[in-house]
Amino acid sequence: MLKTKPVDETFALDNLEDLVLKKHLLLFKDNNEVGQVYQIRYNAKYVFSGYELQAEFYQKPISSDIFFEKGLIHREHVFEPLKSSSIHGIVLSKGRTGRFFSHKEKQNHMLIRPEEFSKVLEVLDIQKNGFEEFAEYRSSGSSMCGFMGLYYQPPGPTIIDRGKIIFLNKGKDVDSIKRKKINPGKIGIIEEEYRNDELVARTYKINDEFQLIIERNEITLLRDNEGLILSNGELLKKYIELYNKFY
């Protein structure tokens, strides 16, 4: 028998003042607890209290997504169960305030297994410590209104320095994109992407089925038919640290 038990416990998050951590659900199968659900939510004192990123913790392997198939766990913008035959570790899914995944064939959720945690944390630290390596480009239009070009943030200490933001016209400056293949090394770099000769993205091979792409301000997680884009790697890091603390 499957069931959930609602929990309403909220905790502050260090260095993330506008966000809080909420313990949301306990998950049971045949009266044995098999998982927990957490949400990183916006602090209602500042904005509405929708959640940014949800994480399901599974201490031991269980049949894939049995709770979701029975409708016991609610995930925003996710319409299919996970593809894995069993789940063990952390299942991440975005809230309604989170960004949709951009690849049509991908689902907006991701399973990260315990044996993958250490390498994911290593890549997150590389992004954080190597912030100035990456240039940043952001779209300024859409296919419905006519795409005009990209805002470009050159490498530097902060993206808040508006004086360093340059607008590039489509069809001119932004068309110079190069990808450089790299043999996997100790930390698994397999590709670097350059735009106008500046590094914009780096792809890491976590294992044969799991890749992690880091940019200046985004992280993309890819596993077969699963995918997730995060704009803040600290959220993922908090969940992994929390899981390791409990289990």
PDB file of C-alpha atoms in Angstrom:
ATOM      1  CA  MET A   1       0.000   0.000   0.000  1.00  0.00           C
ATOM      2  CA  LEU A   2       1.298   3.424  -0.970  1.00  0.00           C
ATOM      3  CA  LYS A   3       0.652   6.586   0.992  1.00  0.00           C
ATOM      4  CA  THR A   4       2.079   9.970   1.860  1.00  0.00           C
ATOM      5  CA  LYS A   5       2.156  11.956   5.068  1.00  0.00           C
ATOM      6  CA  PRO A   6       2.160  15.765   4.734  1.00  0.00           C
ATOM      7  CA  VAL A   7       4.842  17.606   6.701  1.00  0.00           C
ATOM      8  CA  ASP A   8       5.067  21.344   7.273  1.00  0.00           C
ATOM      9  CA  GLU A   9       8.596  22.145   8.421  1.00  0.00           C
ATOM     10  CA  THR A  10      10.438  25.153   6.993  1.00  0.00           C
ATOM     11  CA  PHE A  11      14.122  26.028   7.380  1.00  0.00           C
ATOM     12  CA  ALA A  12      16.247  29.018   6.407  1.00  0.00           C
ATOM     13  CA  LEU A  13      18.907  28.560   3.711  1.00  0.00           C
ATOM     14  CA  ASP A  14      22.383  30.012   4.196  1.00  0.00           C
ATOM     15  CA  ASN A  15      23.365  32.590   1.550  1.00  0.00           C
ATOM     16  CA  LEU A  16      19.934  32.304  -0.114  1.00  0.00           C
ATOM     17  CA  GLU A  17      17.875  34.867   1.766  1.00  0.00           C
ATOM     18  CA  ASP A  18      14.908  34.939  -0.610  1.00  0.00           C
ATOM     19  CA  LEU A  19      14.495  31.146  -0.467  1.00  0.00           C
ATOM     20  CA  VAL A  20      13.522  28.662   2.226  1.00  0.00           C
ATOM     21  CA  LEU A  21      13.685  24.867   2.487  1.00  0.00           C
ATOM     22  CA  LYS A  22      10.427  23.049   3.185  1.00  0.00           C
ATOM     23  CA  LYS A  23      10.083  19.414   4.239  1.00  0.00           C
ATOM     24  CA  HIS A  24       6.946  18.625   2.278  1.00  0.00           C
ATOM     25  CA  LEU A  25       6.040  14.907   2.388  1.00  0.00           C
ATOM     26  CA  LEU A  26       7.044  11.561   3.851  1.00  0.00           C
ATOM     27  CA  LEU A  27       6.599   8.576   1.512  1.00  0.00           C
ATOM     28  CA  PHE A  28       5.471   5.155   2.697  1.00  0.00           C
ATOM     29  CA  LYS A  29       5.091   1.712   1.176  1.00  0.00           C
ATOM     30  CA  ASP A  30       3.416  -0.946   3.347  1.00  0.00           C
ATOM     31  CA  ASN A  31       3.870   1.330   6.387  1.00  0.00           C
ATOM     32  CA  ASN A  32       7.639   1.581   5.833  1.00  0.00           C
ATOM     33  CA  GLU A  33       9.100   4.988   5.054  1.00  0.00           C
ATOM     34  CA  VAL A  34      10.880   4.813   1.708  1.00  0.00           C
ATOM     35  CA  GLY A  35      11.383   8.467   0.869  1.00  0.00           C
ATOM     36  CA  GLN A  36      10.989  12.143   1.666  1.00  0.00           C
ATOM     37  CA  VAL A  37      10.043  15.163  -0.461  1.00  0.00           C
ATOM     38  CA  TYR A  38      11.635  18.592  -0.028  1.00  0.00           C
ATOM     39  CA  GLN A  39      10.996  21.887  -1.782  1.00  0.00           C
ATOM     40  CA  ILE A  40      13.124  25.009  -2.088  1.00  0.00           C
ATOM     41  CA  ARG A  41      10.488  27.724  -2.022  1.00  0.00           C
ATOM     42  CA  TYR A  42      10.359  31.463  -2.395  1.00  0.00           C
ATOM     43  CA  ASN A  43      10.048  33.200   0.934  1.00  0.00           C
ATOM     44  CA  ALA A  44       6.464  34.435   1.199  1.00  0.00           C
ATOM     45  CA  LYS A  45       7.671  37.564   3.030  1.00  0.00           C
ATOM     46  CA  TYR A  46       9.052  38.811  -0.286  1.00  0.00           C
ATOM     47  CA  VAL A  47       7.107  37.117  -3.082  1.00  0.00           C
ATOM     48  CA  PHE A  48       4.483  34.419  -3.585  1.00  0.00           C
ATOM     49  CA  SER A  49       5.458  31.089  -2.071  1.00  0.00           C
ATOM     50  CA  GLY A  50       5.655  28.845  -5.140  1.00  0.00           C
ATOM     51  CA  TYR A  51       8.564  26.432  -5.205  1.00  0.00           C
ATOM     52  CA  GLU A  52      11.624  26.648  -7.434  1.00  0.00           C
ATOM     53  CA  LEU A  53      12.997  23.110  -7.168  1.00  0.00           C
ATOM     54  CA  GLN A  54      11.547  19.932  -5.656  1.00  0.00           C
ATOM     55  CA  ALA A  55      13.638  16.948  -4.554  1.00  0.00           C
ATOM     56  CA  GLU A  56      12.507  13.441  -3.659  1.00  0.00           C
ATOM     57  CA  PHE A  57      14.962  11.497  -1.484  1.00  0.00           C
ATOM     58  CA  TYR A  58      14.990   7.696  -1.874  1.00  0.00           C
ATOM     59  CA  GLN A  59      17.321   5.983   0.585  1.00  0.00           C
ATOM     60  CA  LYS A  60      17.045   2.514  -1.021  1.00  0.00           C
ATOM     61  CA  PRO A  61      16.121   1.433  -4.573  1.00  0.00           C
ATOM     62  CA  ILE A  62      12.387   1.083  -5.203  1.00  0.00           C
ATOM     63  CA  SER A  63      10.329   0.419  -8.318  1.00  0.00           C
ATOM     64  CA  SER A  64      10.496   3.357 -10.671  1.00  0.00           C
ATOM     65  CA  ASP A  65       8.144   6.206  -9.860  1.00  0.00           C
ATOM     66  CA  ILE A  66       5.482   4.151  -8.115  1.00  0.00           C
ATOM     67  CA  PHE A  67       4.391   7.229  -6.197  1.00  0.00           C
ATOM     68  CA  PHE A  68       4.064   9.367  -9.273  1.00  0.00           C
ATOM     69  CA  GLU A  69       2.138   6.680 -11.177  1.00  0.00           C
ATOM     70  CA  LYS A  70      -0.395   6.570  -8.332  1.00  0.00           C
ATOM     71  CA  GLY A  71      -0.618  10.355  -8.297  1.00  0.00           C
ATOM     72  CA  LEU A  72       0.774  10.724  -4.797  1.00  0.00           C
ATOM     73  CA  ILE A  73       3.618  13.085  -5.697  1.00  0.00           C
ATOM     74  CA  HIS A  74       2.829  16.301  -7.524  1.00  0.00           C
ATOM     75  CA  ARG A  75       5.435  17.609  -9.962  1.00  0.00           C
ATOM     76  CA  GLU A  76       4.924  20.798 -11.924  1.00  0.00           C
ATOM     77  CA  HIS A  77       5.220  20.507 -15.723  1.00  0.00           C
ATOM     78  CA  VAL A  78       6.112  16.791 -15.707  1.00  0.00           C
ATOM     79  CA  PHE A  79       3.756  14.464 -17.528  1.00  0.00           C
ATOM     80  CA  GLU A  80       5.559  11.119 -17.655  1.00  0.00           C
ATOM     81  CA  PRO A  81       7.183   8.878 -15.046  1.00  0.00           C
ATOM     82  CA  LEU A  82      10.953   8.555 -14.974  1.00  0.00           C
ATOM     83  CA  LYS A  83      12.487   6.184 -17.512  1.00  0.00           C
ATOM     84  CA  SER A  84      14.662   4.377 -14.955  1.00  0.00           C
ATOM     85  CA  SER A  85      13.569   0.878 -13.900  1.00  0.00           C
ATOM     86  CA  SER A  86      14.311   1.730 -10.261  1.00  0.00           C
ATOM     87  CA  ILE A  87      15.072   4.912  -8.357  1.00  0.00           C
ATOM     88  CA  HIS A  88      17.709   5.421  -5.681  1.00  0.00           C
ATOM     89  CA  GLY A  89      19.022   8.848  -4.804  1.00  0.00           C
ATOM     90  CA  ILE A  90      17.451  12.230  -5.613  1.00  0.00           C
ATOM     91  CA  VAL A  91      14.684  12.939  -8.134  1.00  0.00           C
ATOM     92  CA  LEU A  92      14.649  16.641  -9.039  1.00  0.00           C
ATOM     93  CA  SER A  93      11.737  18.495 -10.669  1.00  0.00           C
ATOM     94  CA  LYS A  94      11.099  22.172 -11.351  1.00  0.00           C
ATOM     95  CA  GLY A  95       8.289  24.256  -9.908  1.00  0.00           C
ATOM     96  CA  ARG A  96       5.957  26.497 -11.898  1.00  0.00           C
ATOM     97  CA  THR A  97       8.388  29.366 -11.409  1.00  0.00           C
ATOM     98  CA  GLY A  98      11.255  27.351 -12.874  1.00  0.00           C
ATOM     99  CA  ARG A  99      12.382  27.478 -16.481  1.00  0.00           C
ATOM    100  CA  PHE A 100      11.028  24.879 -18.892  1.00  0.00           C
ATOM    101  CA  PHE A 101      13.511  22.513 -20.424  1.00  0.00           C
ATOM    102  CA  SER A 102      14.140  23.613 -23.994  1.00  0.00           C
ATOM    103  CA  HIS A 103      14.468  20.233 -25.727  1.00  0.00           C
ATOM    104  CA  LYS A 104      11.098  18.839 -26.781  1.00  0.00           C
ATOM    105  CA  GLU A 105      12.056  15.220 -26.223  1.00  0.00           C
ATOM    106  CA  LYS A 106      13.327  15.837 -22.704  1.00  0.00           C
ATOM    107  CA  GLN A 107      11.328  15.743 -19.491  1.00  0.00           C
ATOM    108  CA  ASN A 108      11.655  18.475 -16.904  1.00  0.00           C
ATOM    109  CA  HIS A 109      12.966  16.158 -14.200  1.00  0.00           C
ATOM    110  CA  MET A 110      16.146  14.271 -13.369  1.00  0.00           C
ATOM    111  CA  LEU A 111      17.342  11.342 -11.263  1.00  0.00           C
ATOM    112  CA  ILE A 112      20.799  11.684  -9.679  1.00  0.00           C
ATOM    113  CA  ARG A 113      22.139   8.507  -8.093  1.00  0.00           C
ATOM    114  CA  PRO A 114      24.269   8.490  -4.900  1.00  0.00           C
ATOM    115  CA  GLU A 115      27.351   7.233  -6.737  1.00  0.00           C
ATOM    116  CA  GLU A 116      27.136  10.329  -8.998  1.00  0.00           C
ATOM    117  CA  PHE A 117      26.937  12.917  -6.197  1.00  0.00           C
ATOM    118  CA  SER A 118      30.665  13.499  -5.708  1.00  0.00           C
ATOM    119  CA  LYS A 119      31.375  14.156  -9.384  1.00  0.00           C
ATOM    120  CA  VAL A 120      28.341  16.473  -9.708  1.00  0.00           C
ATOM    121  CA  LEU A 121      29.560  18.473  -6.697  1.00  0.00           C
ATOM    122  CA  GLU A 122      33.021  18.633  -8.248  1.00  0.00           C
ATOM    123  CA  VAL A 123      31.630  20.113 -11.467  1.00  0.00           C
ATOM    124  CA  LEU A 124      29.494  22.618  -9.537  1.00  0.00           C
ATOM    125  CA  ASP A 125      32.613  23.800  -7.701  1.00  0.00           C
ATOM    126  CA  ILE A 126      34.450  24.149 -11.012  1.00  0.00           C
ATOM    127  CA  GLN A 127      31.675  26.407 -12.315  1.00  0.00           C
ATOM    128  CA  LYS A 128      31.585  28.507  -9.149  1.00  0.00           C
ATOM    129  CA  ASN A 129      35.351  28.912  -8.911  1.00  0.00           C
ATOM    130  CA  GLY A 130      35.740  29.456 -12.657  1.00  0.00           C
ATOM    131  CA  PHE A 131      32.929  31.990 -13.058  1.00  0.00           C
ATOM    132  CA  GLU A 132      35.082  34.479 -14.956  1.00  0.00           C
ATOM    133  CA  GLU A 133      36.049  31.904 -17.596  1.00  0.00           C
ATOM    134  CA  PHE A 134      32.607  32.013 -19.199  1.00  0.00           C
ATOM    135  CA  ALA A 135      31.097  34.731 -21.342  1.00  0.00           C
ATOM    136  CA  GLU A 136      27.286  34.938 -21.292  1.00  0.00           C
ATOM    137  CA  TYR A 137      24.738  35.426 -24.074  1.00  0.00           C
ATOM    138  CA  ARG A 138      21.028  35.914 -23.479  1.00  0.00           C
ATOM    139  CA  SER A 139      18.270  36.070 -26.100  1.00  0.00           C
ATOM    140  CA  SER A 140      16.310  39.306 -26.419  1.00  0.00           C
ATOM    141  CA  GLY A 141      13.405  38.131 -28.555  1.00  0.00           C
ATOM    142  CA  SER A 142      11.386  35.113 -29.623  1.00  0.00           C
ATOM    143  CA  SER A 143      10.236  33.487 -32.832  1.00  0.00           C
ATOM    144  CA  MET A 144       6.795  35.067 -32.362  1.00  0.00           C
ATOM    145  CA  CYS A 145       8.009  38.654 -32.122  1.00  0.00           C
ATOM    146  CA  GLY A 146      11.076  38.449 -34.350  1.00  0.00           C
ATOM    147  CA  PHE A 147      14.442  37.570 -32.897  1.00  0.00           C
ATOM    148  CA  MET A 148      16.688  40.647 -32.741  1.00  0.00           C
ATOM    149  CA  GLY A 149      19.916  39.351 -31.290  1.00  0.00           C
ATOM    150  CA  LEU A 150      21.678  38.617 -28.029  1.00  0.00           C
ATOM    151  CA  TYR A 151      22.798  40.523 -24.992  1.00  0.00           C
ATOM    152  CA  TYR A 152      26.411  39.658 -24.327  1.00  0.00           C
ATOM    153  CA  GLN A 153      28.118  39.690 -20.937  1.00  0.00           C
ATOM    154  CA  PRO A 154      31.914  39.610 -21.315  1.00  0.00           C
ATOM    155  CA  PRO A 155      33.901  37.656 -18.699  1.00  0.00           C
ATOM    156  CA  GLY A 156      34.276  39.646 -15.503  1.00  0.00           C
ATOM    157  CA  PRO A 157      33.629  39.750 -11.772  1.00  0.00           C
ATOM    158  CA  THR A 158      29.868  40.383 -11.897  1.00  0.00           C
ATOM    159  CA  ILE A 159      26.898  40.252 -14.257  1.00  0.00           C
ATOM    160  CA  ILE A 160      25.324  43.211 -12.430  1.00  0.00           C
ATOM    161  CA  ASP A 161      27.774  45.627 -14.014  1.00  0.00           C
ATOM    162  CA  ARG A 162      25.425  46.850 -16.740  1.00  0.00           C
ATOM    163  CA  GLY A 163      28.136  48.945 -18.321  1.00  0.00           C
ATOM    164  CA  LYS A 164      29.798  45.784 -19.599  1.00  0.00           C
ATOM    165  CA  ILE A 165      26.730  44.378 -21.335  1.00  0.00           C
ATOM    166  CA  ILE A 166      26.841  44.605 -25.135  1.00  0.00           C
ATOM    167  CA  PHE A 167      24.040  43.965 -27.636  1.00  0.00           C
ATOM    168  CA  LEU A 168      24.941  41.808 -30.646  1.00  0.00           C
ATOM    169  CA  ASN A 169      22.794  41.874 -33.785  1.00  0.00           C
ATOM    170  CA  LYS A 170      21.567  38.578 -35.178  1.00  0.00           C
ATOM    171  CA  GLY A 171      23.238  37.588 -38.429  1.00  0.00           C
ATOM    172  CA  LYS A 172      26.456  39.378 -37.583  1.00  0.00           C
ATOM    173  CA  ASP A 173      28.410  38.959 -34.362  1.00  0.00           C
ATOM    174  CA  VAL A 174      26.397  36.115 -32.845  1.00  0.00           C
ATOM    175  CA  ASP A 175      26.859  33.647 -35.691  1.00  0.00           C
ATOM    176  CA  SER A 176      30.413  32.683 -34.806  1.00  0.00           C
ATOM    177  CA  ILE A 177      29.904  29.485 -32.779  1.00  0.00           C
ATOM    178  CA  LYS A 178      32.595  26.826 -32.479  1.00  0.00           C
ATOM    179  CA  ARG A 179      32.618  23.522 -30.611  1.00  0.00           C
ATOM    180  CA  LYS A 180      35.858  21.959 -29.530  1.00  0.00           C
ATOM    181  CA  LYS A 181      35.914  18.221 -28.765  1.00  0.00           C
ATOM    182  CA  ILE A 182      38.078  17.179 -25.847  1.00  0.00           C
ATOM    183  CA  ASN A 183      38.988  13.669 -24.749  1.00  0.00           C
ATOM    184  CA  PRO A 184      37.580  12.847 -21.307  1.00  0.00           C
ATOM    185  CA  GLY A 185      40.175  13.417 -18.606  1.00  0.00           C
ATOM    186  CA  LYS A 186      40.162  13.016 -14.866  1.00  0.00           C
ATOM    187  CA  ILE A 187      37.099  15.235 -14.458  1.00  0.00           C
ATOM    188  CA  GLY A 188      35.452  14.126 -17.697  1.00  0.00           C
ATOM    189  CA  ILE A 189      35.438  17.197 -20.001  1.00  0.00           C
ATOM    190  CA  ILE A 190      34.180  16.072 -23.425  1.00  0.00           C
ATOM    191  CA  GLU A 191      33.332  19.343 -25.216  1.00  0.00           C
ATOM    192  CA  GLU A 192      33.791  23.111 -25.037  1.00  0.00           C
ATOM    193  CA  GLU A 193      31.617  25.613 -26.908  1.00  0.00           C
ATOM    194  CA  TYR A 194      32.902  29.014 -28.003  1.00  0.00           C
ATOM    195  CA  ARG A 195      31.052  32.027 -29.366  1.00  0.00           C
ATOM    196  CA  ASN A 196      33.140  34.755 -30.955  1.00  0.00           C
ATOM    197  CA  ASP A 197      36.203  32.930 -29.644  1.00  0.00           C
ATOM    198  CA  GLU A 198      35.064  33.113 -26.004  1.00  0.00           C
ATOM    199  CA  LEU A 199      34.112  30.122 -23.869  1.00  0.00           C
ATOM    200  CA  VAL A 200      30.354  29.903 -23.231  1.00  0.00           C
ATOM    201  CA  ALA A 201      29.770  26.261 -22.225  1.00  0.00           C
ATOM    202  CA  ARG A 202      31.627  23.159 -21.117  1.00  0.00           C
ATOM    203  CA  THR A 203      30.220  19.607 -21.119  1.00  0.00           C
ATOM    204  CA  TYR A 204      31.263  17.029 -18.531  1.00  0.00           C
ATOM    205  CA  LYS A 205      30.711  13.293 -18.765  1.00  0.00           C
ATOM    206  CA  ILE A 206      29.535  12.082 -15.367  1.00  0.00           C
ATOM    207  CA  ASN A 207      29.171   8.529 -16.708  1.00  0.00           C
ATOM    208  CA  ASP A 208      28.114   6.798 -19.942  1.00  0.00           C
ATOM    209  CA  GLU A 209      24.512   8.010 -19.687  1.00  0.00           C
ATOM    210  CA  PHE A 210      24.758  11.243 -17.693  1.00  0.00           C
ATOM    211  CA  GLN A 211      26.186  14.578 -18.872  1.00  0.00           C
ATOM    212  CA  LEU A 212      26.330  17.938 -17.161  1.00  0.00           C
ATOM    213  CA  ILE A 213      26.717  21.175 -19.155  1.00  0.00           C
ATOM    214  CA  ILE A 214      27.873  24.276 -17.296  1.00  0.00           C
ATOM    215  CA  GLU A 215      27.679  27.865 -18.506  1.00  0.00           C
ATOM    216  CA  ARG A 216      28.340  31.144 -16.751  1.00  0.00           C
ATOM    217  CA  ASN A 217      24.952  31.180 -15.009  1.00  0.00           C
ATOM    218  CA  GLU A 218      23.223  27.917 -15.955  1.00  0.00           C
ATOM    219  CA  ILE A 219      23.599  24.202 -15.489  1.00  0.00           C
ATOM    220  CA  THR A 220      21.965  21.634 -17.763  1.00  0.00           C
ATOM    221  CA  LEU A 221      21.630  18.018 -16.622  1.00  0.00           C
ATOM    222  CA  LEU A 222      21.055  15.378 -19.319  1.00  0.00           C
ATOM    223  CA  ARG A 223      20.337  11.669 -18.981  1.00  0.00           C
ATOM    224  CA  ASP A 224      18.793   9.840 -21.942  1.00  0.00           C
ATOM    225  CA  ASN A 225      15.180  11.134 -22.042  1.00  0.00           C
ATOM    226  CA  GLU A 226      15.504  13.201 -18.878  1.00  0.00           C
ATOM    227  CA  GLY A 227      16.672  16.772 -18.700  1.00  0.00           C
ATOM    228  CA  LEU A 228      16.746  19.738 -16.362  1.00  0.00           C
ATOM    229  CA  ILE A 229      18.032  23.325 -16.553  1.00  0.00           C
ATOM    230  CA  LEU A 230      19.016  25.113 -13.342  1.00  0.00           C
ATOM    231  CA  SER A 231      19.932  28.770 -13.019  1.00  0.00           C
ATOM    232  CA  ASN A 232      21.470  28.290  -9.568  1.00  0.00           C
ATOM    233  CA  GLY A 233      23.787  25.387  -8.824  1.00  0.00           C
ATOM    234  CA  GLU A 234      23.622  26.145  -5.104  1.00  0.00           C
ATOM    235  CA  LEU A 235      20.107  24.664  -5.002  1.00  0.00           C
ATOM    236  CA  LEU A 236      21.336  21.329  -6.326  1.00  0.00           C
ATOM    237  CA  LYS A 237      24.342  21.440  -3.998  1.00  0.00           C
ATOM    238  CA  LYS A 238      22.065  22.016  -0.973  1.00  0.00           C
ATOM    239  CA  TYR A 239      19.980  18.943  -1.810  1.00  0.00           C
ATOM    240  CA  ILE A 240      22.983  16.676  -2.273  1.00  0.00           C
ATOM    241  CA  GLU A 241      24.498  17.875   1.014  1.00  0.00           C
ATOM    242  CA  LEU A 242      21.165  17.325   2.772  1.00  0.00           C
ATOM    243  CA  TYR A 243      20.801  13.802   1.368  1.00  0.00           C
ATOM    244  CA  ASN A 244      24.364  12.906   2.397  1.00  0.00           C
ATOM    245  CA  LYS A 245      23.705  14.256   5.883  1.00  0.00           C
ATOM    246  CA  PHE A 246      20.649  12.047   6.370  1.00  0.00           C
ATOM    247  CA  TYR A 247      21.860   8.894   4.635  1.00  0.00           C
TER     248      TYR A 247
END
